[in-house]
Coordinates of C-alpha atoms and ligand atoms in Angstrom, one line a residue:
M889 CA 84.8 280.1 119.1
D890 CA 85.8 277.4 116.8
E891 CA 89.5 278.2 116.9
R892 CA 89.6 277.8 120.7
T893 CA 92.2 275.4 122.2
Y894 CA 91.6 273.7 125.5
T895 CA 94.3 274.6 128.0
A896 CA 95.2 271.0 128.4
D897 CA 95.9 270.8 124.7
A898 CA 98.2 273.8 124.5
T899 CA 101.4 272.5 123.0
P900 CA 104.7 274.4 123.0
G901 CA 105.4 276.0 119.6
D902 CA 101.7 276.6 118.9
T903 CA 99.9 279.9 118.7
V904 CA 96.6 279.4 120.4
T905 CA 93.4 281.1 121.6
V906 CA 92.4 279.9 125.0
A907 CA 89.3 281.0 126.8
G908 CA 88.1 280.4 130.3
W909 CA 88.0 282.0 133.8
V910 CA 90.6 283.9 135.7
H911 CA 91.4 281.5 138.4
E912 CA 94.1 283.6 140.0
L913 CA 96.4 286.5 139.5
R914 CA 99.9 286.2 140.9
D915 CA 101.7 289.6 140.9
L916 CA 105.4 289.2 141.6
G917 CA 106.4 292.8 140.8
G918 CA 108.1 293.0 137.4
I919 CA 106.3 289.9 136.3
A920 CA 102.8 288.6 136.9
F921 CA 100.9 285.4 136.1
L922 CA 97.3 285.1 135.2
I923 CA 96.1 281.6 135.8
V924 CA 93.3 280.8 133.3
R925 CA 91.0 277.8 134.0
D926 CA 88.7 275.9 131.6
T927 CA 87.0 272.6 131.8
S928 CA 90.2 270.8 130.8
G929 CA 92.5 272.4 133.4
K930 CA 94.5 275.5 134.0
I931 CA 97.3 277.4 132.2
Q932 CA 99.7 280.1 133.2
V933 CA 99.7 283.3 131.2
K934 CA 102.8 285.4 131.6
L935 CA 102.6 289.2 131.9
E936 CA 106.0 291.0 131.7
K937 CA 105.4 294.6 132.8
D938 CA 108.2 296.4 131.0
E939 CA 108.5 294.1 128.0
M940 CA 105.0 293.7 126.8
D941 CA 102.4 296.1 125.4
E942 CA 101.3 298.3 128.2
E943 CA 97.6 298.1 127.5
L944 CA 97.7 294.3 127.3
V945 CA 99.5 294.1 130.7
E946 CA 97.1 296.5 132.3
T947 CA 94.1 294.5 131.0
G948 CA 95.6 291.4 132.5
L949 CA 96.4 293.0 135.9
D950 CA 93.0 294.7 136.2
V951 CA 90.7 291.8 135.4
A952 CA 88.8 290.5 138.4
R953 CA 89.0 286.8 139.4
E954 CA 86.4 284.6 137.8
S955 CA 85.9 286.9 134.8
V956 CA 85.8 285.2 131.5
V957 CA 88.7 286.0 129.3
K958 CA 90.1 285.1 125.9
I959 CA 93.8 285.0 125.5
V960 CA 95.7 284.8 122.2
G961 CA 99.4 283.9 122.5
D962 CA 102.3 281.6 121.9
V963 CA 102.7 278.5 124.0
K964 CA 106.2 278.1 125.4
E965 CA 107.8 275.4 127.5
E966 CA 108.3 276.7 131.1
P967 CA 109.5 274.2 133.7
R968 CA 108.6 276.5 136.5
A969 CA 104.9 276.8 135.4
P970 CA 102.4 274.5 137.2
T971 CA 101.7 272.5 134.0
G972 CA 105.2 272.9 132.4
V973 CA 104.0 275.4 129.8
E974 CA 102.9 279.0 129.7
V975 CA 101.2 281.3 127.2
V976 CA 103.0 284.5 126.2
P977 CA 100.1 286.6 125.2
T978 CA 99.7 288.9 122.3
G979 CA 96.0 289.7 123.1
I980 CA 93.9 289.6 126.2
E981 CA 90.1 290.2 125.9
V982 CA 87.7 290.3 128.8
I983 CA 84.6 288.7 127.6
A984 CA 82.5 288.8 130.7
E985 CA 83.6 290.6 133.8
A986 CA 82.9 289.2 137.3
E987 CA 82.1 291.3 140.3
T988 CA 85.0 291.5 142.7
Q989 CA 82.8 290.2 145.6
L990 CA 81.9 286.6 145.0
P991 CA 79.5 284.6 147.1
L992 CA 81.9 281.7 147.2
D993 CA 85.5 281.2 146.2
P994 CA 85.9 278.7 143.3
S995 CA 89.6 278.3 143.9
G996 CA 88.6 276.5 147.1
K997 CA 90.9 278.5 149.4
V998 CA 87.9 279.7 151.4
D999 CA 85.4 277.0 152.4
A1000 CA 81.7 277.6 151.9
E1001 CA 78.8 276.0 153.7
L1002 CA 76.6 273.6 151.6
P1003 CA 73.5 276.0 151.4
T1004 CA 75.8 278.7 150.0
R1005 CA 77.2 276.3 147.5
L1006 CA 73.8 275.1 146.5
D1007 CA 72.5 278.7 146.1
N1008 CA 75.5 279.4 143.8
R1009 CA 76.0 276.0 142.0
T1010 CA 77.5 277.7 138.9
L1011 CA 80.4 279.0 141.0
D1012 CA 80.5 275.8 143.1
V1013 CA 80.9 273.5 140.1
R1014 CA 83.9 275.6 139.1
R1015 CA 85.5 274.0 142.1
D1016 CA 87.6 271.0 141.2
E1017 CA 85.9 268.8 143.9
S1018 CA 82.3 269.6 142.9
K1019 CA 83.1 269.2 139.2
A1020 CA 84.7 265.8 139.9
I1021 CA 81.5 264.5 141.5
F1022 CA 79.4 265.4 138.5
E1023 CA 82.0 264.1 136.1
I1024 CA 81.9 260.8 138.0
R1025 CA 78.1 260.9 138.1
S1026 CA 78.0 261.3 134.3
E1027 CA 80.4 258.3 133.9
V1028 CA 78.3 256.2 136.2
L1029 CA 75.2 256.9 134.2
R1030 CA 77.1 256.1 130.9
A1031 CA 78.4 252.8 132.3
V1032 CA 75.1 251.8 133.7
R1033 CA 73.3 252.4 130.4
E1034 CA 76.0 250.5 128.5
E1035 CA 75.7 247.6 130.9
F1036 CA 71.9 247.4 130.5
R1037 CA 72.3 247.6 126.8
S1038 CA 74.9 244.9 126.8
F1039 CA 72.3 242.3 127.8
G1040 CA 69.5 243.5 125.6
S1041 CA 67.5 246.0 127.7
T1042 CA 65.7 248.8 126.0
E1043 CA 65.8 252.2 127.5
I1044 CA 62.4 253.7 128.1
T1045 CA 60.9 256.8 129.7
T1046 CA 57.6 256.8 131.4
P1047 CA 55.2 259.6 132.5
K1048 CA 56.0 261.7 135.6
I1049 CA 52.6 263.2 135.7
V1050 CA 50.1 260.5 136.8
A1051 CA 46.5 260.1 137.9
T1052 CA 47.4 257.7 140.7
G1053 CA 50.6 257.0 142.6
T1054 CA 52.4 253.7 142.4
E1055 CA 51.7 252.7 146.0
G1056 CA 49.3 255.4 147.0
G1057 CA 50.0 256.9 150.3
T1058 CA 51.1 260.2 151.6
E1059 CA 54.3 260.4 149.8
L1060 CA 52.8 261.9 146.7
F1061 CA 53.0 265.5 145.5
P1062 CA 49.6 266.6 144.2
I1063 CA 49.4 268.9 141.2
T1064 CA 46.6 270.4 139.1
Y1065 CA 46.2 269.0 135.7
F1066 CA 43.8 271.0 133.7
G1067 CA 41.6 271.5 136.7
E1068 CA 41.9 267.8 137.8
E1069 CA 44.0 266.5 140.6
A1070 CA 47.1 264.6 139.5
F1071 CA 50.4 263.6 141.1
M1072 CA 54.1 263.6 140.4
N1073 CA 55.1 260.0 140.0
Q1074 CA 56.9 258.4 142.9
S1075 CA 58.3 255.5 140.8
P1076 CA 58.1 254.1 137.3
Q1077 CA 57.2 250.7 138.8
L1078 CA 53.8 250.1 137.2
F1079 CA 54.8 251.4 133.8
K1080 CA 58.0 249.4 133.5
Q1081 CA 56.0 246.3 134.5
L1082 CA 53.5 247.0 131.7
M1083 CA 56.4 247.1 129.3
V1084 CA 57.8 243.6 130.2
G1085 CA 54.5 242.3 128.8
S1086 CA 55.0 244.3 125.6
G1087 CA 57.3 243.3 122.8
L1088 CA 60.2 245.0 124.6
E1089 CA 60.4 242.4 127.4
R1090 CA 63.5 243.8 129.2
V1091 CA 63.6 247.5 129.9
F1092 CA 65.4 250.1 132.0
E1093 CA 64.7 253.7 132.8
I1094 CA 66.9 256.5 134.3
G1095 CA 64.6 259.3 135.5
P1096 CA 63.3 261.4 138.3
I1097 CA 61.1 260.2 141.1
F1098 CA 59.2 262.5 143.4
R1099 CA 58.5 261.8 147.0
A1100 CA 56.8 264.1 149.5
E1101 CA 58.4 262.4 152.4
E1102 CA 58.7 264.1 155.7
H1103 CA 62.3 263.1 156.3
N1104 CA 64.9 265.7 156.1
T1105 CA 67.8 263.4 156.2
P1106 CA 71.3 263.2 154.6
R1107 CA 70.1 260.4 152.4
H1108 CA 66.6 261.5 151.2
L1109 CA 65.7 263.9 148.4
N1110 CA 62.2 264.9 147.4
E1111 CA 63.3 264.6 143.8
A1112 CA 65.7 261.8 143.2
T1113 CA 67.1 259.9 140.1
S1114 CA 65.9 256.3 140.0
I1115 CA 67.7 253.7 137.9
D1116 CA 65.0 251.1 137.2
F1117 CA 65.3 247.7 135.6
E1118 CA 62.6 245.1 134.8
S1119 CA 62.7 241.9 132.8
A1120 CA 60.2 239.3 131.6
F1121 CA 61.0 235.7 132.4
F1122 CA 63.3 236.6 135.3
D1123 CA 62.9 235.5 138.9
H1124 CA 64.2 237.5 141.9
T1125 CA 67.6 235.8 141.9
E1126 CA 68.2 236.7 138.3
A1127 CA 67.2 240.2 139.0
M1128 CA 69.7 240.3 141.9
D1129 CA 72.4 239.0 139.5
V1130 CA 71.8 242.0 137.2
C1131 CA 71.7 244.4 140.1
E1132 CA 75.1 243.2 141.2
A1133 CA 76.5 243.3 137.7
V1134 CA 75.3 246.9 137.1
T1135 CA 76.6 248.1 140.5
K1136 CA 80.0 246.5 139.7
A1137 CA 80.0 248.0 136.2
A1138 CA 79.5 251.5 137.7
Y1139 CA 82.5 251.0 140.0
E1140 CA 84.6 249.5 137.3
A1141 CA 84.0 252.4 135.0
V1142 CA 84.8 255.0 137.6
A1143 CA 88.0 253.1 138.5
E1144 CA 89.0 252.9 134.9
N1145 CA 88.0 256.3 133.6
C1146 CA 87.9 258.7 136.5
A1147 CA 91.4 258.4 138.1
D1148 CA 91.9 262.2 138.0
E1149 CA 88.5 262.9 139.6
L1150 CA 89.1 260.4 142.3
E1151 CA 92.5 262.0 143.0
T1152 CA 90.8 265.4 143.2
L1153 CA 88.4 264.1 145.7
G1154 CA 91.3 262.6 147.8
I1155 CA 90.0 259.1 147.3
D1156 CA 93.2 256.9 147.1
D1157 CA 91.6 253.6 148.2
F1158 CA 88.8 253.3 145.6
E1159 CA 87.8 249.7 145.5
V1160 CA 85.8 247.9 142.9
P1161 CA 83.7 245.2 144.6
E1162 CA 85.1 241.9 143.2
E1163 CA 83.4 239.2 145.3
A1164 CA 79.8 238.1 145.0
F1165 CA 77.6 240.2 147.3
P1166 CA 76.5 238.1 150.3
R1167 CA 72.8 237.3 150.3
L1168 CA 71.3 237.2 153.8
T1169 CA 67.7 236.4 154.5
Y1170 CA 65.7 238.9 156.4
E1171 CA 65.6 236.4 159.3
E1172 CA 69.4 236.1 159.3
A1173 CA 69.6 239.9 159.1
I1174 CA 67.5 240.5 162.2
E1175 CA 69.3 237.8 164.1
R1176 CA 72.7 239.4 163.3
I1177 CA 71.4 242.8 164.3
N1178 CA 70.0 241.5 167.5
A1179 CA 73.3 239.6 168.2
T1180 CA 75.2 242.8 168.2
G1181 CA 73.2 244.1 171.1
E1182 CA 73.5 247.6 169.7
L1183 CA 69.8 248.3 169.5
D1184 CA 67.7 249.3 172.4
E1185 CA 65.0 246.9 171.5
Q1186 CA 65.4 243.5 169.9
L1187 CA 63.9 243.2 166.4
V1188 CA 61.1 240.7 165.9
W1189 CA 59.8 239.1 162.7
G1190 CA 57.7 241.6 160.7
D1191 CA 59.6 244.7 161.8
D1192 CA 61.0 246.9 159.1
L1193 CA 64.8 247.5 159.6
P1194 CA 65.3 250.7 161.4
T1195 CA 68.1 253.0 160.2
E1196 CA 70.2 252.1 163.2
G1197 CA 69.7 248.4 162.4
E1198 CA 70.9 249.0 158.8
H1199 CA 74.0 250.6 160.3
V1200 CA 75.0 247.9 162.7
L1201 CA 74.4 245.2 160.1
G1202 CA 76.3 247.2 157.5
Q1203 CA 79.3 247.5 159.9
D1204 CA 79.0 243.7 160.6
V1205 CA 78.9 242.7 156.9
G1206 CA 81.4 245.4 155.7
E1207 CA 80.5 245.2 151.9
H1208 CA 77.6 245.4 149.6
Y1209 CA 75.0 242.7 150.4
F1210 CA 71.5 241.6 149.7
I1211 CA 68.6 241.1 152.2
T1212 CA 66.2 238.5 150.8
D1213 CA 62.9 236.8 151.8
W1214 CA 61.2 239.7 153.5
P1215 CA 57.9 239.2 155.3
S1216 CA 55.2 239.6 152.7
E1217 CA 53.4 242.1 154.9
I1218 CA 56.1 244.7 154.7
K1219 CA 56.6 244.5 151.0
P1220 CA 54.3 246.2 148.4
F1221 CA 51.4 244.3 146.8
Y1222 CA 53.2 244.0 143.4
I1223 CA 55.9 241.8 144.9
K1224 CA 55.3 238.1 144.5
D1225 CA 55.2 235.8 147.5
H1226 CA 57.1 232.5 147.6
D1227 CA 55.0 229.7 146.1
D1228 CA 55.6 227.4 149.1
D1229 CA 55.2 230.1 151.8
E1230 CA 52.8 232.9 151.4
T1231 CA 54.1 234.8 154.4
L1232 CA 57.5 235.2 152.7
S1233 CA 58.1 237.5 149.7
T1234 CA 60.6 237.4 146.9
G1235 CA 61.4 241.0 147.6
F1236 CA 65.0 241.9 148.2
D1237 CA 67.0 245.0 149.1
M1238 CA 70.6 245.6 148.1
M1239 CA 72.5 247.4 150.8
H1240 CA 75.7 249.4 151.0
P1241 CA 77.2 249.2 154.5
R1242 CA 75.9 252.7 155.1
M1243 CA 72.4 252.4 153.7
E1244 CA 69.8 250.8 151.4
L1245 CA 70.5 251.3 147.7
V1246 CA 68.0 249.0 146.0
S1247 CA 64.6 247.5 146.4
G1248 CA 63.5 244.8 144.0
G1249 CA 61.8 241.4 143.7
Q1250 CA 59.8 239.1 141.5
R1251 CA 56.5 240.6 140.6
E1252 CA 53.0 239.2 141.0
H1253 CA 51.9 238.5 137.4
R1254 CA 48.7 236.6 138.1
F1255 CA 45.7 238.8 137.7
D1256 CA 43.6 237.4 140.6
H1257 CA 46.5 237.6 143.1
L1258 CA 47.4 241.1 142.0
V1259 CA 43.9 242.4 142.5
E1260 CA 43.8 240.7 145.9
G1261 CA 47.1 242.4 146.8
F1262 CA 45.6 245.8 146.0
E1263 CA 42.7 245.2 148.3
Q1264 CA 44.9 243.9 151.1
Q1265 CA 47.0 247.1 150.9
G1266 CA 43.9 249.2 151.1
L1267 CA 44.1 250.4 147.5
N1268 CA 41.2 250.5 145.1
P1269 CA 42.1 248.3 142.2
D1270 CA 39.6 250.2 140.0
E1271 CA 41.9 253.2 140.1
F1272 CA 44.7 251.1 138.7
E1273 CA 42.6 249.5 136.0
Y1274 CA 45.0 250.8 133.3
Y1275 CA 47.6 248.6 134.9
T1276 CA 45.7 245.5 136.2
K1277 CA 43.8 244.9 132.9
M1278 CA 47.0 244.3 131.0
F1279 CA 47.5 241.3 133.3
K1280 CA 44.5 239.7 131.6
Y1281 CA 46.2 239.7 128.2
G1282 CA 49.2 237.6 128.8
M1283 CA 51.7 239.0 131.4
P1284 CA 54.8 236.9 131.7
P1285 CA 56.5 236.2 135.1
H1286 CA 59.0 239.1 135.6
A1287 CA 61.3 240.7 138.1
G1288 CA 63.2 243.9 138.6
W1289 CA 64.5 246.6 140.9
A1290 CA 65.3 250.2 141.4
I1291 CA 68.6 251.8 142.6
G1292 CA 68.7 255.3 143.8
G1293 CA 71.2 257.1 141.5
E1294 CA 72.3 259.7 144.1
R1295 CA 72.7 257.1 146.8
L1296 CA 74.9 255.0 144.5
I1297 CA 77.2 258.1 143.9
M1298 CA 77.0 259.1 147.6
T1299 CA 78.1 255.7 148.9
M1300 CA 80.7 255.2 146.1
L1301 CA 82.4 258.5 146.9
G1302 CA 81.9 258.5 150.7
L1303 CA 79.9 261.7 150.5
D1304 CA 78.3 262.8 153.8
N1305 CA 75.2 264.3 152.3
I1306 CA 73.1 263.1 149.3
R1307 CA 72.7 266.7 148.2
E1308 CA 76.4 266.7 147.2
A1309 CA 75.5 264.3 144.4
V1310 CA 72.7 266.3 142.8
L1311 CA 73.1 269.7 141.1
F1312 CA 69.9 271.3 142.3
P1313 CA 68.5 269.3 145.2
R1314 CA 64.8 269.4 146.2
D1315 CA 64.3 269.0 149.9
R1316 CA 62.0 270.4 152.6
Q1317 CA 63.8 273.8 152.6
R1318 CA 64.8 274.0 149.0
L1319 CA 62.7 274.7 145.9
S1320 CA 65.0 277.1 144.2
P1321 CA 67.4 277.2 142.4
Ligands
ATP2632 P1 64.2 254.3 152.4 O1 63.5 253.3 153.2 O2 65.7 254.3 152.5 O3 63.6 255.7 152.5 P2 62.6 253.3 150.3 O4 62.5 251.8 150.7 O5 61.4 254.1 150.7 O6 63.9 253.9 150.8 P3 62.2 252.5 147.6 O7 60.8 252.8 147.3 O8 62.5 251.1 147.9 O9 62.8 253.4 148.7 O10 63.0 253.1 146.3 C1 64.1 252.4 145.7 C2 65.4 253.1 145.9 O11 65.3 254.4 145.5 C3 65.9 253.1 147.3 O12 66.5 252.0 147.7 C4 66.8 254.3 147.3 O13 68.1 254.0 146.8 C5 66.1 255.3 146.3 N1 65.3 256.3 147.0 C6 64.0 256.1 147.4 N2 63.6 257.2 148.0 C7 64.6 258.1 147.9 C8 64.7 259.5 148.3 N3 63.7 260.1 148.9 N4 65.8 260.1 148.1 C9 66.8 259.5 147.5 N5 66.8 258.2 147.0 C10 65.7 257.5 147.3
MN2633 MN1 63.1 250.2 149.6

């Protein structure tokens, strides 16, 4: 349909062909209005019962809501129309008829539960609010890519079918690969590290990660989008700087380019983080959590932060922040310890007041230490030989991180459930669509 005009571009004086969905029919008696919606907006189509061609008027009055129609007509100024213009039609064609009973109402007048919405995503993303979330998601990914590219990172993609998991464990989905057991990858961690030792040096990847975790929570998916970064000759503090810059770039882009979508979502206090994100050590973090007295039990050194602890600390800090210097024992083997204190790792998390967004750190690039780390974590280094052996051929010091794409969107837009930020979520109950 090359001659098609988007409704938002319909200019008084033009003769246009618009195509889209029947959003609404308003029948006022002698006159009726068909509201046609496309991706750019909505437009009013006027039907004058006694003045216009009878068949044309009838077609317009009979068409079921959400049917796809093509309208040819003249655009006129009309101050009383919702967008100030209307189409006076000379032709109405029903291209694809919709059933009169719909599983959910795209005009949003009748609320639908999340499972119904997810079962009918096509209809759901006709709703302005749902569409706005995915327009913003697209803008965030664009901005993040541009930010990475602006300081010389190369975009890579790494395999999602693997022989061994990144960290082993029970979080892996097994699959059958030509009669052999294989797994869906839980993280591009090992592959991105292999590439900092290549000629690329600084890389990023935006892609799926698969985790067979038991949680069925509002912030976990079994298939999520990971935004990964890794750079040669970076330490953990430099990696944190990039993490902060990328996060801010995502917020800035949305503030700049998604004003309409934010308005649709009713977000009138969207704030781009301006200040440097506070950096607390793990020790300070548990002290602050304990000081609130909100937890039933006091945290001690070596404890992972419970969800409740993340919440009270988030409330206390009130903005994005980092937690640094975690105990080595609760960070993965590939994270480097501090040179002057082996019990302390260079691992960091970046937090939104509501939840963890990022884990990162400087990596262990020394072959002997790396192999030792595998053994300490109960993993067989032989199974990871494809990875470890490259550390014998000149692996530079390096650091990086991963941010959960859906969590970034969820926290940015204040969504209650992470499933709002992914088109077709995979969770304990949901494998289709
Ligand atoms: P959590 O403790 O919150 O479950 P994690 O520490 O297991 O997360 P990491 O392995 O550190 O997760 O992964 C890096 C980032 O990827 C996380 O900070 C989070 O933003 C995102 N992420 C991890 N697992 C999931 C998941 N199941 N669903 C959505 N996002 C996830
Ligand atoms: Mn983590």
